[in-house]
XYZ file of C-alpha atoms in Angstrom:
443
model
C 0.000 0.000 0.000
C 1.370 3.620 -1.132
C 2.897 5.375 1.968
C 1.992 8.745 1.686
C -0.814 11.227 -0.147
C 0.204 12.617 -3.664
C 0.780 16.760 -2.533
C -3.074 18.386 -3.703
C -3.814 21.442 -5.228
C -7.562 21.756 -4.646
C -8.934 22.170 -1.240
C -12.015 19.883 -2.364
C -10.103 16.957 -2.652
C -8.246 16.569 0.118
C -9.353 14.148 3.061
C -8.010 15.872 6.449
C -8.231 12.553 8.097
C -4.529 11.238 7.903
C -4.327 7.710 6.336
C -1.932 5.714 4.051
C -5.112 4.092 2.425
C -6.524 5.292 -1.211
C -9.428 6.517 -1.303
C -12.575 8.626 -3.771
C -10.972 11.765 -2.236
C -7.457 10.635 -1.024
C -5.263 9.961 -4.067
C -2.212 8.300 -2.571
C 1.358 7.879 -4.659
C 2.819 5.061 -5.778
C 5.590 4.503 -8.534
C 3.451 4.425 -11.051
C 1.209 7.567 -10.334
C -1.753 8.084 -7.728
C -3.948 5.600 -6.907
C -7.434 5.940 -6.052
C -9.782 3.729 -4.643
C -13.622 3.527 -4.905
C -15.424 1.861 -2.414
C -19.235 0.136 -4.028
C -21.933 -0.323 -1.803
C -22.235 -4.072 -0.808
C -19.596 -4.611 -4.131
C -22.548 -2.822 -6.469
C -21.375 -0.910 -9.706
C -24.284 -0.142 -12.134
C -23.606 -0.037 -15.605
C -23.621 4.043 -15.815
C -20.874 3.882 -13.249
C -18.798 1.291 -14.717
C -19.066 3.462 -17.572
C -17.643 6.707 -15.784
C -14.859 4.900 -14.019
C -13.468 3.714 -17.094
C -13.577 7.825 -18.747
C -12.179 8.724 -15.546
C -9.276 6.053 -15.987
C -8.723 6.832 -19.427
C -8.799 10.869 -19.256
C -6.977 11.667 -15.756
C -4.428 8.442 -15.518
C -2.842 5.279 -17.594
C -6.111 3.754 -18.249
C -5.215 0.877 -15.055
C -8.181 -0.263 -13.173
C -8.400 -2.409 -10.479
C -10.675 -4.873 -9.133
C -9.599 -5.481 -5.183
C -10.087 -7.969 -2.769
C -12.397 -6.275 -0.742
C -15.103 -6.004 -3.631
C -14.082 -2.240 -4.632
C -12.220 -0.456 -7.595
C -9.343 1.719 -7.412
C -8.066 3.537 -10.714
C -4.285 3.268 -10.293
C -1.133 6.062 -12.628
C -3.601 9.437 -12.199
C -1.852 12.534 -13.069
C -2.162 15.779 -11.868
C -5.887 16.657 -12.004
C -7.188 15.186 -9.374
C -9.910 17.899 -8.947
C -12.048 17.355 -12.407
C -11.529 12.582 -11.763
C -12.991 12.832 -8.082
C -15.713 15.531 -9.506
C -16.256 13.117 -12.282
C -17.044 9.922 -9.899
C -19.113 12.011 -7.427
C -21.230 12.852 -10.515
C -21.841 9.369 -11.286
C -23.017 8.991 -7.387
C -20.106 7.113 -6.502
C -19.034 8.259 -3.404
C -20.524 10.848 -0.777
C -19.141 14.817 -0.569
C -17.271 14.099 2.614
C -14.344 12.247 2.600
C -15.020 11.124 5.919
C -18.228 9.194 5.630
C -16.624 7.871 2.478
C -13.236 6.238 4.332
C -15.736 4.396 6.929
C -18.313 2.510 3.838
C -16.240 -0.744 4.198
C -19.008 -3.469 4.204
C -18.515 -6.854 2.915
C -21.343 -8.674 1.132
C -21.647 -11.934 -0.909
C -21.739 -10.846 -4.953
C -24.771 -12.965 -4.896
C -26.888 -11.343 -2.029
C -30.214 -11.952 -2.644
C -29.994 -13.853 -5.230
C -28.088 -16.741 -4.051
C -30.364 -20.213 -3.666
C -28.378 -20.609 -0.274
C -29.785 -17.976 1.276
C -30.885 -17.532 4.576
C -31.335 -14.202 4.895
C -31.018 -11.086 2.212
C -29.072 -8.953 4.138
C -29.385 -5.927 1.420
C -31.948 -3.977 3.401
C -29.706 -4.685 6.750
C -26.756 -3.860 4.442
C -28.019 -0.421 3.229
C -29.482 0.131 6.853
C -25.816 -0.100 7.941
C -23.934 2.052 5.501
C -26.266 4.895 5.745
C -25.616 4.219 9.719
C -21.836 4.907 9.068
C -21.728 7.526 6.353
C -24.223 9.703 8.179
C -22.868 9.123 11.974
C -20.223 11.917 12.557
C -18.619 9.623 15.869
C -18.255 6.778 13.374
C -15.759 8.831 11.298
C -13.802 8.563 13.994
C -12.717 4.446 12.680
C -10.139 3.600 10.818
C -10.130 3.620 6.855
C -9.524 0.049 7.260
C -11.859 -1.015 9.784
C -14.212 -3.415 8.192
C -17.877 -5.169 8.988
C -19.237 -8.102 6.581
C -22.628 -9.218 6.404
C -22.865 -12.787 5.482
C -27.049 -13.954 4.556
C -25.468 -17.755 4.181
C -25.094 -17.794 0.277
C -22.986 -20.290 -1.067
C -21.210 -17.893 -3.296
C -19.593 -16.788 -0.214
C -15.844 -14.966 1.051
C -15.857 -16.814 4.608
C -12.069 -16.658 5.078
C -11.111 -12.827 4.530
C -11.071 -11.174 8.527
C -13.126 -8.527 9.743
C -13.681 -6.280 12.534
C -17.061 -7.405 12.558
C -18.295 -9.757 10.908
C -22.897 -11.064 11.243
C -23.617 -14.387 9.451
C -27.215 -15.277 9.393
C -28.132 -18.498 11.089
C -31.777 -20.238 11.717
C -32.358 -21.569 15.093
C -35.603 -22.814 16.528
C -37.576 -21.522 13.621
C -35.947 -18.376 14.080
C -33.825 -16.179 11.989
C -30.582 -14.828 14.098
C -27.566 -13.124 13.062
C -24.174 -14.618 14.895
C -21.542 -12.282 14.505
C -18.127 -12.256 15.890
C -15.072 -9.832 16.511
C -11.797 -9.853 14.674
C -11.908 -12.910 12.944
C -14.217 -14.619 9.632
C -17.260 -16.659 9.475
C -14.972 -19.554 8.678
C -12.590 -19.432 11.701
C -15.632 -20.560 13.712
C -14.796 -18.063 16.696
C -18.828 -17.222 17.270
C -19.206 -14.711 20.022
C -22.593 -14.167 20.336
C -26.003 -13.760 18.288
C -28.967 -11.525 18.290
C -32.421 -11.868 16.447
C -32.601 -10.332 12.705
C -34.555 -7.093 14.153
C -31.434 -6.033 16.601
C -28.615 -6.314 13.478
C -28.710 -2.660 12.866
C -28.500 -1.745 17.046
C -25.672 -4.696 17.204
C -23.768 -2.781 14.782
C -24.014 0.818 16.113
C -23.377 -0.633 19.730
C -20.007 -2.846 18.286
C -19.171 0.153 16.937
C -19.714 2.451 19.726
C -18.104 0.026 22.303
C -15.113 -0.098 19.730
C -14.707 3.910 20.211
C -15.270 3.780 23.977
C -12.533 1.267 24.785
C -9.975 2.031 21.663
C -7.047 3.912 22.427
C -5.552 5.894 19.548
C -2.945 3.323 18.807
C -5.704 0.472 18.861
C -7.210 1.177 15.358
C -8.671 -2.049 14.908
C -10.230 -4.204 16.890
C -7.490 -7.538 17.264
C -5.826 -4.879 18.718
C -8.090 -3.822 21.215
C -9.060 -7.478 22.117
C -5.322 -7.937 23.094
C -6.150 -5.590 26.032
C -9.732 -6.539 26.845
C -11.669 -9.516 26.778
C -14.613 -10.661 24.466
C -16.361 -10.991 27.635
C -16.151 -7.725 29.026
C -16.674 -6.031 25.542
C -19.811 -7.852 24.907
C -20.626 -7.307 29.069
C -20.988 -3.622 27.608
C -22.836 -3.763 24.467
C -25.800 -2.718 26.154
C -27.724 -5.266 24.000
C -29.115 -8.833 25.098
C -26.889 -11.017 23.615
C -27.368 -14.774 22.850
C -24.478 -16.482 24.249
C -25.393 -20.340 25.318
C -24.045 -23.243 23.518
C -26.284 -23.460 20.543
C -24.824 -20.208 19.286
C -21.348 -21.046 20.268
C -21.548 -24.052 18.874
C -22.687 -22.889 15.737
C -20.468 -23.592 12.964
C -20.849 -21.532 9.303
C -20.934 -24.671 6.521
C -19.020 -23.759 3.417
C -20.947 -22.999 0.231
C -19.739 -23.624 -3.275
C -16.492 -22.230 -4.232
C -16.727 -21.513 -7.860
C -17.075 -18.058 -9.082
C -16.219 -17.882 -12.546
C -18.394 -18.790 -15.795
C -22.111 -19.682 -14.813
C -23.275 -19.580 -11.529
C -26.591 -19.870 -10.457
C -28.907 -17.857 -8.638
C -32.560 -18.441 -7.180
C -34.012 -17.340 -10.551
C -31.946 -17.579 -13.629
C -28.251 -17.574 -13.548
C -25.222 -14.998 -13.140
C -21.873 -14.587 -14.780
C -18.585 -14.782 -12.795
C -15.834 -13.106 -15.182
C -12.397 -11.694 -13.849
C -9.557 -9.448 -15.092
C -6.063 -11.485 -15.702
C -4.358 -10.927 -12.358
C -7.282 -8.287 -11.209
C -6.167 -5.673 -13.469
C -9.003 -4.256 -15.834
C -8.551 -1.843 -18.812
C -11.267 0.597 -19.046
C -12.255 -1.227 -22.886
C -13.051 -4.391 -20.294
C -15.198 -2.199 -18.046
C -16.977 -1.052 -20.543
C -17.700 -4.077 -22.534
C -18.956 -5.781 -19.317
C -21.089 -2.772 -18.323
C -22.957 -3.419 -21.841
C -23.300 -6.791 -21.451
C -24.790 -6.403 -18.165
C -26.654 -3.766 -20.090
C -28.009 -6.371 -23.046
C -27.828 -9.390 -21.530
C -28.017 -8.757 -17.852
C -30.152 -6.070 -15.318
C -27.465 -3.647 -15.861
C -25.408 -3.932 -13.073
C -22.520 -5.479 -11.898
C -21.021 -7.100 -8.597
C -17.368 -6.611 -7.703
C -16.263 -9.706 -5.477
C -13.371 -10.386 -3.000
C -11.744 -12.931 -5.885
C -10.622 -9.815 -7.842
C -13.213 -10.349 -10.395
C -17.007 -9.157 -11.252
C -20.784 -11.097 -11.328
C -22.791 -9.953 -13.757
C -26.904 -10.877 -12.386
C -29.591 -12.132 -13.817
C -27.961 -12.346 -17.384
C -30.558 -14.529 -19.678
C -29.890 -18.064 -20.271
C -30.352 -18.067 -23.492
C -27.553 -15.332 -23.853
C -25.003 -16.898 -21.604
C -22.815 -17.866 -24.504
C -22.776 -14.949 -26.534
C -22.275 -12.847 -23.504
C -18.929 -15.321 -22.687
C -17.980 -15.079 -26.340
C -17.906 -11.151 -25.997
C -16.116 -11.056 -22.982
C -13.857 -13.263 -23.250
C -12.875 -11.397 -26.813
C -12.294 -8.159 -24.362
C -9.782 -10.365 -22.838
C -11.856 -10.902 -19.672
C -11.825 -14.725 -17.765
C -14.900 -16.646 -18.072
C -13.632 -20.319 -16.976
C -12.421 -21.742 -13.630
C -9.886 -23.240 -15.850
C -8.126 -20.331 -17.131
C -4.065 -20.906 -15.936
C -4.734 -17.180 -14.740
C -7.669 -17.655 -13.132
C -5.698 -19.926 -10.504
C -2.877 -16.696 -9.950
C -3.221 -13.962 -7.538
C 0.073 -11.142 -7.681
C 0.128 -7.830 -6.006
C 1.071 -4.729 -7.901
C 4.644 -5.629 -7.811
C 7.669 -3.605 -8.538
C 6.387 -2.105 -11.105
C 4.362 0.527 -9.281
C 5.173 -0.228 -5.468
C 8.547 0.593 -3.828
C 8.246 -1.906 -0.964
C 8.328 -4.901 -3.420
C 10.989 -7.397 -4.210
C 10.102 -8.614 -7.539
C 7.742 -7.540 -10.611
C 4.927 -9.900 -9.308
C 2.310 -9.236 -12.358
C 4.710 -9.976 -14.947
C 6.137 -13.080 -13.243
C 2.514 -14.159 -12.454
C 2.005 -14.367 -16.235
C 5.107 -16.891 -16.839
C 4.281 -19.314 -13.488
C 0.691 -19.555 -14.734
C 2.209 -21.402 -18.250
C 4.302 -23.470 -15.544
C 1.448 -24.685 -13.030
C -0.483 -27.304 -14.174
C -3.879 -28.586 -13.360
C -4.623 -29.896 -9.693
C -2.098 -27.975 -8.355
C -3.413 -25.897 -4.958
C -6.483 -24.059 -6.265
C -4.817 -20.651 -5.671
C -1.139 -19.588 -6.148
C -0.338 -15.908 -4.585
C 2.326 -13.885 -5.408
C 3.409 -11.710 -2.787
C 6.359 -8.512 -3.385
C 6.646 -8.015 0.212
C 5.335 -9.764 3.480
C 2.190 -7.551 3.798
C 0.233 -9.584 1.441
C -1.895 -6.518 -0.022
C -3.497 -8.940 -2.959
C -4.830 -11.332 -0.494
C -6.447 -10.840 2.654
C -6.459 -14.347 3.901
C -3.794 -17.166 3.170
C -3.462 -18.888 0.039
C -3.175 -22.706 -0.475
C 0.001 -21.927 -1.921
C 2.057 -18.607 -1.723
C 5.080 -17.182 -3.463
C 7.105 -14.791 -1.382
C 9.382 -12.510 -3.662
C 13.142 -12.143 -2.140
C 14.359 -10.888 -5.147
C 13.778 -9.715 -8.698
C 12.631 -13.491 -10.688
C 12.475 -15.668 -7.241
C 10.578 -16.527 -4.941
C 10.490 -18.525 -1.454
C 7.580 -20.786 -1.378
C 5.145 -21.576 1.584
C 2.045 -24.097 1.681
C -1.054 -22.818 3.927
C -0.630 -24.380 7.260
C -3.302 -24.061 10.068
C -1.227 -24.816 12.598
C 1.545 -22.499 11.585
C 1.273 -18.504 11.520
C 1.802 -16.459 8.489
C 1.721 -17.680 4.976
C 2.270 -21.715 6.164
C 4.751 -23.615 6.493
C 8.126 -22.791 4.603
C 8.490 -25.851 1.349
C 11.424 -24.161 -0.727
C 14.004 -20.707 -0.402
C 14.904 -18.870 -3.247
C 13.258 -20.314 -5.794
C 13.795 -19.521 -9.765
C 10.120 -19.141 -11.204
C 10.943 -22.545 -13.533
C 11.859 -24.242 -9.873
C 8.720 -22.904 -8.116
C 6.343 -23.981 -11.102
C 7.811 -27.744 -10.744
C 7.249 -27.816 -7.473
C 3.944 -26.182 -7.603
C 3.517 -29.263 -9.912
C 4.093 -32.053 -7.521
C 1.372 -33.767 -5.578
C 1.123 -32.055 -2.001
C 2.174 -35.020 -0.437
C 5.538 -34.717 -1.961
C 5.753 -31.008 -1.179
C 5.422 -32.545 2.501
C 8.704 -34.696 2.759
């Protein structure tokens, strides 16, 4: 992540709330120009919007968009006018006129919400409830511009793994909707706190959130590291709220859904398309060309996701193939079995200082190298910070240098990336590895 915010001109556009994050109105460097990052509502882009981010990419930086793992865009080389690109996405309503209430919108939904056949719950209204709670609460400013909530309604097309501050999964128990949640963690680390019914989501959030600000010193700007210094117990003690705490909500476990997001995926009624950007970068001719598919084919909107790629809704059957035949012309990813479509890299060298090796680039040469049925995902990583991935990889590539890599194998029982499997490896060694069975990575 970019260390410090690109020098500004125009009093409009600057955020006063010091942060290394990008965001709509902080434009943060990086080697290869500012970065700035747009954060959707729930992941949501319409069409219109898709439209203006791409202009905006094309007219006020190198035309480099990119999809991140937190279901947002960020339009990365933008030159000097910052003024006339952050007027030009407030026009297209997306962001608000306060850079403040725009740093706090990080909410986490499923691509599929409400549509998924897994549902348990359509957390939309809850979800819109929520962001309109921390745009339009002046204390709430206060958070971080990285402290995160996710809703999770039970979909199968579901991120369970990436952590959040806090995180609500919907849950039926005696013929009763209830939202779980827990603190600093995922839905699929299984570390259940609490639960409330469905009607107290939106007062569980604002008292989280309030307790959060009451106990927080300023160096504690999320909440792992508040929890170092005070219990779950005692944080929940003061919640205010009567929470659900015996062992049927402990005990409660979230069950994995289905895993695939590209190509066809289906919904309640009708199906959606899963697509992604090689590597999560798009060019603004991709935006566009999925915004009028979503347009034609679709109900003209799109769905970022945490995978670095897009969902198009509702598309019609009948026009699922000629909607994969024009994307995939635009250079987009329509099949699981893409060699890219198994590759996560960072930015890389390329346009961040604090990286070893030109990650993109070498992704692109290891994905000819990695055969099918190795670990489903391969990350490459410039630095130990991990900014492409949230959570842990089966399988991650650690740059030491410029062309190699040390490799490490996701490990539960070990911290960090997993356990160590090979040191300085050439990209030609790491894809032969990557090739073995695991077992043989084990000896």
């Amino acid at each position: 992540m970019p260390d410090a915010p690109l020098k500004q001109d125009h009093a409009p556009t600057v955020s006063p709330r010091p942060s290394a994050c990008p965001g709509l109105w902080r434009i943060v460097s990086a080697l290869d120009g500012g970065i700035c990052r747009v954060k959707l509502p729930g992941g949501l882009l319409l069409a219109d919007q898709a439209d203006a981010v791409a202009e905006a990419a094309e007219r006020f930086a190198t035309g480099v968009i990119e999809a991140t793992n937190r279901a947002n865009l960020q339009i990365r080389g933008i030159g000097d006018d910052h003024r006339h690109l952050i007027d030009g996405l407030l026009a297209a309503g997306l962001g608000p006129r306060d850079a403040a209430s725009d740093d706090v919108r990080n909410l986490m939904l499923s691509p599929l919400a409400g549509h998924d056949p897994s549902t348990v719950l359509d957390v939309r209204p809850l979800a819109d409830q929520v962001l309109d709670l921390l745009q339009g609460t002046p204390r709430f400013h206060q958070l971080s511009a990285k402290f995160a909530v996710q809703l999770d309604g039970g979909e199968g097309l579901a991120m369970l793994e990436h952590p959040h501050d806090l995180w609500l999964s919907a849950m039926r128990l005696e013929q009763r909707t209830w939202l779980a949640f827990g603190l600093a963690g995922c839905p699929g680390d299984g570390q259940v706190v609490g639960a409330v019914p469905v009607e107290q989501g939106l007062a569980l959030v604002r008292a989280v959130l309030g307790r959060f600000l009451d106990l927080a010193r300023p160096d504690q700007a999320r909440m792992r590291q508040l929890l170092e210094h005070c219990t779950v117990d005692c944080f929940i003690d003061g919640l205010g709220l009567d929470v659900r705490r015996d062992a049927a909500v402990l005990g409660w476990r979230r069950v994995a859904g289905n895993s695939g997001w590209l190509g066809a995926v289906p919904q309640q009624q009708g199906v959606a398309l899963g697509i992604a950007p090689p590597l999560g970068r798009l060019t603004a001719d991709m935006l566009r060309g999925a915004a009028h598919v979503a347009r034609q084919h679709g109900d003209g909107s799109l769905r970022l996701t945490p995978w670095q790629s897009l969902m198009l809704p509702n598309i019609a059957p009948t026009s699922l193939t000629q909607a994969q035949h024009t994307l995939a012309s635009l250079g987009l990813l329509c099949h699981s079995d893409a060699p890219l479509a198994r590759l996560v890299a960072c930015t890389g060298a390329s346009g961040c200082a604090k990286a070893q090796g030109d990650t993109k680039a070498d992704a692109v040469r290891l994905a000819a190298l990695v055969p099918a049925g190795a670990p489903a995902s391969v990350h490459l990583s410039g630095c130990p910070r991990s900014c492409a991935v949230a959570h842990v990889a089966p399988a991650t590539l650690l740059a030491r240098s410029p062309g190699r890599y040390d490799l490490y194998l996701r490990d539960a029982r070990l911290p960090g990336f997993g356990a160590l499997r090979g040191t300085d490896l050439t990209l030609n060694e790491a894809g032969a590895m990557l090739a073995l069975p695991t077992e043989h990575l084990d000896d």
